[in-house]
mmCIF file of C-alpha atoms in Angstrom:
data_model
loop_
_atom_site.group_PDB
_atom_site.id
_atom_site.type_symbol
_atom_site.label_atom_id
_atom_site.label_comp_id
_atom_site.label_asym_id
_atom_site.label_seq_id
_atom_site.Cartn_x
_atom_site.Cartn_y
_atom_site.Cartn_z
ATOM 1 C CA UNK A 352 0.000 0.000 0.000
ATOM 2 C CA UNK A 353 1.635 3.264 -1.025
ATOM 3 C CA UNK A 354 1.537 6.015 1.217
ATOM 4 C CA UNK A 355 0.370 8.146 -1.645
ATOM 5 C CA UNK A 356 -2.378 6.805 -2.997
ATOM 6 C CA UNK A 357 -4.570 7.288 0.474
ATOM 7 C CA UNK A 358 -5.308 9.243 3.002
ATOM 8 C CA UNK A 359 -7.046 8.803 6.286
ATOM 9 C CA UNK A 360 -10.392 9.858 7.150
ATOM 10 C CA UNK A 361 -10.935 8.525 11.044
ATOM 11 C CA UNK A 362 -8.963 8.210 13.661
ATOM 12 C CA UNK A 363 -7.756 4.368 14.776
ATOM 13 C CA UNK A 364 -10.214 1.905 16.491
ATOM 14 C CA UNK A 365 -10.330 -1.906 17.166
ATOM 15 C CA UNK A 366 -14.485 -1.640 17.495
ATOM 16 C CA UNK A 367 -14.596 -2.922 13.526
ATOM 17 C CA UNK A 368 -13.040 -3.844 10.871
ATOM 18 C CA UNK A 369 -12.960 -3.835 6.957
ATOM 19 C CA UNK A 370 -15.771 -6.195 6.682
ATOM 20 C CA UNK A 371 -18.485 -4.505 8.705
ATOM 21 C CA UNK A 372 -17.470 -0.869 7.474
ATOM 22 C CA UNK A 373 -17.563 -2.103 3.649
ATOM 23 C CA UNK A 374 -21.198 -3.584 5.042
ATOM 24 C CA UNK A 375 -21.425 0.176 6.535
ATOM 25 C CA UNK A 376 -21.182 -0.578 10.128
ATOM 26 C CA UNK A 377 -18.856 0.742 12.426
ATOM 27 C CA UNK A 378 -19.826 -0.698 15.936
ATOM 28 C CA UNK A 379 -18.736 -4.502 15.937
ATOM 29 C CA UNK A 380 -16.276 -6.352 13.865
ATOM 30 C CA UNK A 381 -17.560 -9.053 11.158
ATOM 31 C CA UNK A 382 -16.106 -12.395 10.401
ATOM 32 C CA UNK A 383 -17.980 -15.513 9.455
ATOM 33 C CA UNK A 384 -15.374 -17.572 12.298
ATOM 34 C CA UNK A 385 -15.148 -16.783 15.388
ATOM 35 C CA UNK A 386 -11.420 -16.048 16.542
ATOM 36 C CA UNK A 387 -10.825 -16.591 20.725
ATOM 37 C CA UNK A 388 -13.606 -14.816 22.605
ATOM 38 C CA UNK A 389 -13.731 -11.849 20.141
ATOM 39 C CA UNK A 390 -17.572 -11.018 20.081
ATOM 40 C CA UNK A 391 -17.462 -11.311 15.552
ATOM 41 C CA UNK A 392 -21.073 -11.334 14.360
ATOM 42 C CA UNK A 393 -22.046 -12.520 10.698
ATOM 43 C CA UNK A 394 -25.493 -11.739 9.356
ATOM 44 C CA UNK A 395 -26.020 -16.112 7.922
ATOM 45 C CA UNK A 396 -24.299 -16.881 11.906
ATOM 46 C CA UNK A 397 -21.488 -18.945 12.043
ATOM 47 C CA UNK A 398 -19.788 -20.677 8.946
ATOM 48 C CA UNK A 399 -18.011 -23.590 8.571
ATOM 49 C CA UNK A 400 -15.386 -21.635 6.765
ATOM 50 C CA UNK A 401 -13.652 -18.506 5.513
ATOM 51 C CA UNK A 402 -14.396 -18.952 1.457
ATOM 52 C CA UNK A 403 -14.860 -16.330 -0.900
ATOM 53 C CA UNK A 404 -18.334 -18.246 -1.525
ATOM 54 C CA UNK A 405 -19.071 -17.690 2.128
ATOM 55 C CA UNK A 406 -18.264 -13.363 1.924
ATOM 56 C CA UNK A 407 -20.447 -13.415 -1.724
ATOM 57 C CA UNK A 408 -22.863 -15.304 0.210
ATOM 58 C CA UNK A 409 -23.160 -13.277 2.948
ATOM 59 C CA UNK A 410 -22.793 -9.861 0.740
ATOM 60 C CA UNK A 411 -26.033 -11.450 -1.070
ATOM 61 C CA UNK A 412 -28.175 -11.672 1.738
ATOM 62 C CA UNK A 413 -27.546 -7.719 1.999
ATOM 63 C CA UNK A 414 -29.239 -6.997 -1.662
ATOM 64 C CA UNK A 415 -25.667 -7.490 -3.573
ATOM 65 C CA UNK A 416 -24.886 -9.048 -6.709
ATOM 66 C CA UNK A 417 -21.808 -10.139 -8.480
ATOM 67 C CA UNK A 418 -20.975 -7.357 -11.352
ATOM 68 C CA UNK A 419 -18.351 -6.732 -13.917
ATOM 69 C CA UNK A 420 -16.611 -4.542 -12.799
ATOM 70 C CA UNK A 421 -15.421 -1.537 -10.004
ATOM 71 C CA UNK A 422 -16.568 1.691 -12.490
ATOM 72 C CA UNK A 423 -19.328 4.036 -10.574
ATOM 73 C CA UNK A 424 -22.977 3.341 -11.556
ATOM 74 C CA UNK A 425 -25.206 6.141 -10.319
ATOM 75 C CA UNK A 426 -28.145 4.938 -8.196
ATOM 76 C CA UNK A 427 -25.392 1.834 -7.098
ATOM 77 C CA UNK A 428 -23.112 0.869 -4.058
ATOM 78 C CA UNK A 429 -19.982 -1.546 -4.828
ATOM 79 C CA UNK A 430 -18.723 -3.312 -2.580
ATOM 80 C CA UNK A 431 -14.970 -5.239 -3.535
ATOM 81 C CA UNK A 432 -13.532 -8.485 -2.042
ATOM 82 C CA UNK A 433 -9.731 -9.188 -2.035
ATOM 83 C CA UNK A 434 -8.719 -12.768 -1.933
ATOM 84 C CA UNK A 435 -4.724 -13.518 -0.475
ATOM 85 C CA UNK A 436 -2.489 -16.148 -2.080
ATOM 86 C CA UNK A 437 -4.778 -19.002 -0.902
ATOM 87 C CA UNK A 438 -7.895 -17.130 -2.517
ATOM 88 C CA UNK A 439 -9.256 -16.898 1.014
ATOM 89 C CA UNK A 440 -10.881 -13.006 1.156
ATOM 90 C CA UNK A 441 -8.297 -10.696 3.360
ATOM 91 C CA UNK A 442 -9.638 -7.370 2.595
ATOM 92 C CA UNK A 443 -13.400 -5.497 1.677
ATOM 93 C CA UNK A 444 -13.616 -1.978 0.181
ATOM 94 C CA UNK A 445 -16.689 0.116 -0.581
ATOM 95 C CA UNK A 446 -17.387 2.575 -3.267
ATOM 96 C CA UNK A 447 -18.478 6.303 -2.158
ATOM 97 C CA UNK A 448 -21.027 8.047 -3.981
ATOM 98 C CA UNK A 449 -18.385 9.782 -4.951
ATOM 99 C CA UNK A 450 -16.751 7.315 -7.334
ATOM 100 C CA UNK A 451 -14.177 6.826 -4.820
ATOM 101 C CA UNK A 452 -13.120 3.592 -2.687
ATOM 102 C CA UNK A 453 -13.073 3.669 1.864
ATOM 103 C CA UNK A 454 -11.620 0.841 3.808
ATOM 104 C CA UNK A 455 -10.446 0.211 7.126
ATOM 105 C CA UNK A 456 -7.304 -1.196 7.913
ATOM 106 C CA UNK A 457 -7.035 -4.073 10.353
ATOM 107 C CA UNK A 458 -7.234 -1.922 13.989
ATOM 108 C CA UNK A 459 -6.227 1.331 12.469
ATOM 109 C CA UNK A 460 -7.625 3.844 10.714
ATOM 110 C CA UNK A 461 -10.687 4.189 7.594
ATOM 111 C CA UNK A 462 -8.857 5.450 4.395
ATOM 112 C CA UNK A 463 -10.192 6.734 1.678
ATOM 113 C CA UNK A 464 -8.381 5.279 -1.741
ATOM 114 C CA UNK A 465 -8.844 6.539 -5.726
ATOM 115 C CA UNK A 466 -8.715 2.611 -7.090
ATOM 116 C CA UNK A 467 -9.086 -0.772 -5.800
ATOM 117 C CA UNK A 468 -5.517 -1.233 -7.168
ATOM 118 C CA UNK A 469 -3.611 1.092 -4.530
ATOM 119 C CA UNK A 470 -4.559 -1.520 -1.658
ATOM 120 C CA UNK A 471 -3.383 -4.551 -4.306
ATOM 121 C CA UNK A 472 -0.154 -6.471 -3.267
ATOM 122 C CA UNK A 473 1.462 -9.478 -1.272
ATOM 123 C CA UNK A 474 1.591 -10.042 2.261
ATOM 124 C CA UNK A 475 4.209 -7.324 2.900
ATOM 125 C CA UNK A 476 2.568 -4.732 0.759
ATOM 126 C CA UNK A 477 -0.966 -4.968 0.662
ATOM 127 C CA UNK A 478 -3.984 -7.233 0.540
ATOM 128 C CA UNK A 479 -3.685 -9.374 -2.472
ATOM 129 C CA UNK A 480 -6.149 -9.165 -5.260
ATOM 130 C CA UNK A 481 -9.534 -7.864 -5.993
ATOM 131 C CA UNK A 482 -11.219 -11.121 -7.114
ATOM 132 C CA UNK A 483 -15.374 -9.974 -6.608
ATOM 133 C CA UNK A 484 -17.233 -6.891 -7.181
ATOM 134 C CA UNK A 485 -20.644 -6.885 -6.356
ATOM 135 C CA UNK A 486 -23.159 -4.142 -6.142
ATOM 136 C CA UNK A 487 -26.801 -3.060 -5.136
ATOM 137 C CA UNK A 488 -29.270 -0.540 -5.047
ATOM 138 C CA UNK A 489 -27.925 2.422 -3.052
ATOM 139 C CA UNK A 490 -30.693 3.464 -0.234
ATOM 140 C CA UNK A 491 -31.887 6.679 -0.416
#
């Protein structure tokens, strides 16, 4: 992630986390497993597993649907899933009205990034690849 191609827009909290704020929540961290005694909720409850299948799944039940690709569609909300080197999902953005992307990183802060591709990069440098974009009706 290049220091360049973000910048920050709240300050740092461990309250949520990339999942829940590309859901638009910002008051309890999302994972489909539960990790140690962290409190993680997941709209379908527990999962078996981590898959990509399980986030599109999930992402579904919310009014989202698998699209071609990230480009800004008025009346829309994207939502983008990155997948690390075992294709398990590491990393959600979502798309401001705006056209650009937000995202919150791990326990620090929400950024606010031009394209999907300035967050793109191996374990040392980023959050491996955007593999899904999906998208729904923005609310009103």
């Amino acid at each position: 992630m290049r220091s360049s191609s973000y910048f920050c827009t709240s300050p740092k909290t461990p309250i949520y986390n990339c999942i829940a704020w590309a859901a638009g929540e910002d008051h309890r961290p999302w994972w489909p497993i539960p990790y140690d005694t962290a409190p993680y909720y997941w709209p379908l409850g527990e999962q078996e597993d981590e898959s990509l299948e399980v986030f599109i799944d999930c992402f579904r039940s919310l009014g989202y649907e698998i699209c071609d690709d990230e480009s800004l569609e008025q009346g829309f909300e994207k939502v983008a899933i990155y997948v690390d080197e075992d294709d398990l999902p590491s990393h959600m953005a979502r798309q401001l009205e705006s056209g650009l992307w937000t995202s919150k990183c791990g326990n620090l802060q929400d950024i606010t990034h031009e394209t999907l591709s300035a967050l793109e990069g191996g374990q040392d440098y980023g959050y491996g690849k955007v593999t899904c974009i999906m998208k729904r009706q923005r609310s009103v």
